[in-house]
Short mmCIF file of C-alpha atoms in Angstrom, two decimals:
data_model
loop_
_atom_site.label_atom_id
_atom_site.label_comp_id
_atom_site.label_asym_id
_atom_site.label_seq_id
_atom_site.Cartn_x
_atom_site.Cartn_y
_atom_site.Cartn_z
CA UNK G 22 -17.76 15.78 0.86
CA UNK G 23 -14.84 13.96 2.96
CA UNK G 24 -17.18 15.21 6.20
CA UNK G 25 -20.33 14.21 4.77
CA UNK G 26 -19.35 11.08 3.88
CA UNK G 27 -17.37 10.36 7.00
CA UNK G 28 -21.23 11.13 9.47
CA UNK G 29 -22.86 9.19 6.57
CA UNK G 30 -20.99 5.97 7.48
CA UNK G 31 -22.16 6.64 10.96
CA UNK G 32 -25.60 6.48 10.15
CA UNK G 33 -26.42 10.25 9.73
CA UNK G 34 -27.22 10.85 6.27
CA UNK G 35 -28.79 14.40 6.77
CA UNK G 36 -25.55 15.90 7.70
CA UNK G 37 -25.05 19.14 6.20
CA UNK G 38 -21.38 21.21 6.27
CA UNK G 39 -21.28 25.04 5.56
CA UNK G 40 -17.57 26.01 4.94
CA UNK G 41 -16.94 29.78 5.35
CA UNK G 42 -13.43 31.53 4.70
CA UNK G 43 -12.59 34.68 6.32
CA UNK G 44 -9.46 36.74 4.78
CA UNK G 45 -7.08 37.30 7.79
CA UNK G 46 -5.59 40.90 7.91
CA UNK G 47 -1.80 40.57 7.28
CA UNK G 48 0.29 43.39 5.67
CA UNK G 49 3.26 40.56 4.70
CA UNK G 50 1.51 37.74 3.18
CA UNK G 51 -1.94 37.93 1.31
CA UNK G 52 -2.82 34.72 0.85
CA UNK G 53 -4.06 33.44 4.75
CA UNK G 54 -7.97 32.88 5.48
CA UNK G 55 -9.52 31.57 8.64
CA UNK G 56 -11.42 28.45 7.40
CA UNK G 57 -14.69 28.42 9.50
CA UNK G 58 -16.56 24.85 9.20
CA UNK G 59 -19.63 24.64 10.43
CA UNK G 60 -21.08 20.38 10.95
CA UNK G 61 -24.79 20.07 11.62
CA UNK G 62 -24.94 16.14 11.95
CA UNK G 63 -28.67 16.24 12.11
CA UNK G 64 -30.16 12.99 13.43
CA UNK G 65 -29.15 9.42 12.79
CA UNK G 66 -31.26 8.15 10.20
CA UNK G 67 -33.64 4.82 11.12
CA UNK G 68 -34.81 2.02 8.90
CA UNK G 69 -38.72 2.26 9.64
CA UNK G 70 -39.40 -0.78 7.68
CA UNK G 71 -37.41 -3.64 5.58
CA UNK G 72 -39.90 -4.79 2.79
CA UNK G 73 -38.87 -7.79 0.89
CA UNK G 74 -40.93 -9.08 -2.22
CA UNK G 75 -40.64 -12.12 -4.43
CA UNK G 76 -39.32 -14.37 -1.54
CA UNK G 77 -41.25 -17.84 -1.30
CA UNK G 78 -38.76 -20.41 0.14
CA UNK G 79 -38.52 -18.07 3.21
CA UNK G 80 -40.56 -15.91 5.33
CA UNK G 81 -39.73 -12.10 5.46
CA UNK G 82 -38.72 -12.62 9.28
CA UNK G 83 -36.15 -14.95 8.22
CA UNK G 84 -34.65 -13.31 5.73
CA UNK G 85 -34.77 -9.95 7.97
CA UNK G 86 -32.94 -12.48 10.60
CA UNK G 87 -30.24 -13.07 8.26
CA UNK G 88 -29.49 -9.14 7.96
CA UNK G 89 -27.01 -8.87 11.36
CA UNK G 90 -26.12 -5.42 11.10
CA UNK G 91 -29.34 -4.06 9.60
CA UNK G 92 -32.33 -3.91 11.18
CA UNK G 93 -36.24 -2.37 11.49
CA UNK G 94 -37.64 -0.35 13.95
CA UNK G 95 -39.60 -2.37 16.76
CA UNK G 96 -41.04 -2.04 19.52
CA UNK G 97 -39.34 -4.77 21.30
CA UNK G 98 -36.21 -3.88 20.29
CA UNK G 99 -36.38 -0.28 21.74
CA UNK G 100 -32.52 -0.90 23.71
CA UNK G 101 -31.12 -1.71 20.09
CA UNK G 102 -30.56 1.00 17.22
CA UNK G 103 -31.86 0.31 13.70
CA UNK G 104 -29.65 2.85 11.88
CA UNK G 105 -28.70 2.52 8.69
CA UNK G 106 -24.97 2.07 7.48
CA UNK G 107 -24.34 2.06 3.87
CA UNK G 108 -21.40 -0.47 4.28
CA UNK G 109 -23.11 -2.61 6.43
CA UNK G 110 -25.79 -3.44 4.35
CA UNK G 111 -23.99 -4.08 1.50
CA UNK G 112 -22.37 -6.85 3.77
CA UNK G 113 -26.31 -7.72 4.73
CA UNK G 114 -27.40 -7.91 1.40
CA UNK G 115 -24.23 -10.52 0.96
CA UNK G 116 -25.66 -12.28 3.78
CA UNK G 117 -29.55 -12.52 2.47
CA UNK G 118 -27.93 -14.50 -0.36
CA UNK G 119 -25.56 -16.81 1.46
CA UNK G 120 -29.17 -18.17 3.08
CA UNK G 121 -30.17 -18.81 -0.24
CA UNK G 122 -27.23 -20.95 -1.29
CA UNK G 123 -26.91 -22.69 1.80
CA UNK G 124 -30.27 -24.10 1.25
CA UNK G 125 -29.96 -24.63 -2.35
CA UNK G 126 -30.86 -21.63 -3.94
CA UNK G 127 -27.68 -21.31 -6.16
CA UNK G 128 -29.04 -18.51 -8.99
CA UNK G 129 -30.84 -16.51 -6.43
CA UNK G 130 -30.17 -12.51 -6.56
CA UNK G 131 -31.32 -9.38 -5.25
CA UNK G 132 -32.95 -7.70 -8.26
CA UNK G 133 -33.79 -4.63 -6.92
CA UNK G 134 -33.08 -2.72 -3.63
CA UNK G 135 -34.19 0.70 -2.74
CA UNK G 136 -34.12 3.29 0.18
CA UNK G 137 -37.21 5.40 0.06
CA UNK G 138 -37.22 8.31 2.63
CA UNK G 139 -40.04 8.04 5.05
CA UNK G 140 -39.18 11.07 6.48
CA UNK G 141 -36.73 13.46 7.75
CA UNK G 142 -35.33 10.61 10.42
CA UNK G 143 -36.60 7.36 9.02
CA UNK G 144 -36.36 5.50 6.00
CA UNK G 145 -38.08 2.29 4.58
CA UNK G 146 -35.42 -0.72 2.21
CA UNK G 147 -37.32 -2.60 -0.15
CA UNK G 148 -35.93 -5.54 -1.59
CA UNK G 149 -36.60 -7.72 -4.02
CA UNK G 150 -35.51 -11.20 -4.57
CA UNK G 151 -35.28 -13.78 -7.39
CA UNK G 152 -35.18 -17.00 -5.78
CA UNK G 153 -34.77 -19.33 -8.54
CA UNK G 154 -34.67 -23.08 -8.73
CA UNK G 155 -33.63 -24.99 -5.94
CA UNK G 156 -30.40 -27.73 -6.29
CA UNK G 157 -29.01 -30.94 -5.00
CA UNK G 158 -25.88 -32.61 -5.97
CA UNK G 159 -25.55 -35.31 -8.50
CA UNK G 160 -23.03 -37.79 -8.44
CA UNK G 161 -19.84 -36.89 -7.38
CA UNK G 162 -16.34 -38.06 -9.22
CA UNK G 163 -13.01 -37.33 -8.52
CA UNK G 164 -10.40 -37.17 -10.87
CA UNK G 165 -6.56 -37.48 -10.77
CA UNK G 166 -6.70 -38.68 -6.98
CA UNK G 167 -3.63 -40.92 -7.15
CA UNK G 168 -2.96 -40.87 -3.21
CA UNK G 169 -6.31 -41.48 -1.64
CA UNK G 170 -9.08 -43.70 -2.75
CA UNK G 171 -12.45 -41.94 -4.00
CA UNK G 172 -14.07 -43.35 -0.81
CA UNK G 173 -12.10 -41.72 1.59
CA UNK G 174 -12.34 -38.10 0.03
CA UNK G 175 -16.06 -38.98 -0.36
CA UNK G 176 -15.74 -39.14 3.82
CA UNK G 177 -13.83 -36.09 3.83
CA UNK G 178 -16.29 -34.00 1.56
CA UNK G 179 -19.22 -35.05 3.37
CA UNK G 180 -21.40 -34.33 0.77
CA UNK G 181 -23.72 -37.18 -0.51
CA UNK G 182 -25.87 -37.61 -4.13
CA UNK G 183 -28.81 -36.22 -3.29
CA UNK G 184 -28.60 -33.66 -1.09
CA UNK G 185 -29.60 -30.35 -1.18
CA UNK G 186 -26.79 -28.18 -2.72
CA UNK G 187 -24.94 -26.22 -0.39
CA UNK G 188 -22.36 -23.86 -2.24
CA UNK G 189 -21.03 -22.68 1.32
CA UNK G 190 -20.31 -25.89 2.50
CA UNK G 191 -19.28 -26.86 -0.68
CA UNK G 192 -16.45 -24.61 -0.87
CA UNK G 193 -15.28 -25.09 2.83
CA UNK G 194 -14.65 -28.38 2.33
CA UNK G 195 -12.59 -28.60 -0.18
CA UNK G 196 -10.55 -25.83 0.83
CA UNK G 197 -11.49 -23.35 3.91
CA UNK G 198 -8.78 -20.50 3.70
CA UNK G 199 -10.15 -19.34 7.37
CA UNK G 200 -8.76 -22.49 8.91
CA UNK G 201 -5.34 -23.66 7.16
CA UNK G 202 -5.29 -26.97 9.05
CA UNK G 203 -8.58 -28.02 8.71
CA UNK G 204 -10.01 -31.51 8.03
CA UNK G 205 -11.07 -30.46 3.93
CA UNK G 206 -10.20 -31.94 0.45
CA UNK G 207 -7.31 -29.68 -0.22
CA UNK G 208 -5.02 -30.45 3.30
#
């Protein structure tokens, strides 16, 4: 499993492992084999198609753009590989909904993903998204600000009634834990 697992995070998910044990002929100990493993990787495994469904506020190709690491088969990308890493699209799917909540889309989820095997080499994703309603921020207060006035961490936020909500950007400015001296409501 440890060697099947290890190829499969490579992108080849038809690797098969054959483990053979052959007794080794000593008169003083009994208990020695030869362990014989036998790896046949098979070849990496390609995302034919990504299919999303239930997406209105974006096109497929944008939401496809937003997967970095995961990609379709095409023609025009023929120098580029479109294998398929468990890891990294868990990390994609994390990015399809980051678009959605930097444009507003706060509730919106991935209801349903699945990998359907086209064939021995290829496989198709379908996806399917629950968009949601689409925020803006309301009037912002702050409370217990005994330093600054509200108008000058108003500046600092950046964020004004009425835009469109932004949970991203929301949470970088008041405190970005990437960039410790940064210009945000917490320094």
């Amino acid at each position: 499993n440890y060697i099947e697992n290890t190829y499969r995070e490579e992108g080849y998910l038809n690797t098969k492992v054959n483990i053979n044990t052959i007794p080794v002929e000593d008169t003083l100990n009994n208990n020695l084999v030869n362990l014989i493993i036998d790896i046949d990787k098979g070849e990496r495994v390609k995302v034919e198609e990504i299919e999303i469904t239930g997406n209105e506020a974006f096109s497929d190709a944008r939401i496809r753009r937003a997967m970095k690491n995961t990609k379709q088969e095409n023609v025009f990308r023929f120098w580029k590989r479109s294998k398929y890493i468990p890891e990294d699209y868990q990390q994609d799917r994390q990015n399809i909904l980051n678009l959605y909540k930097k444009k507003g889309y706060r509730d919106a989820r991935i209801v349903s993903d699945t990998l359907v095997k086209k064939d021995e080499d290829d496989i198709a994703l379908r996806l399917e998204v629950e968009e949601g309603n689409r925020y803006y921020f309301g009037d912002i207060d702050f409370i217990g600000n005994s330093v600054y006035t509200d108008a000058q961490l108003q500046r600092v936020l950046g964020i004004n009634k009425g835009d469109v909500y932004n949970g991203v950007l929301l949470e970088e400015q008041i405190a970005d834990p990437s960039k410790p001296d940064a210009k945000d409501i917490t320094n």
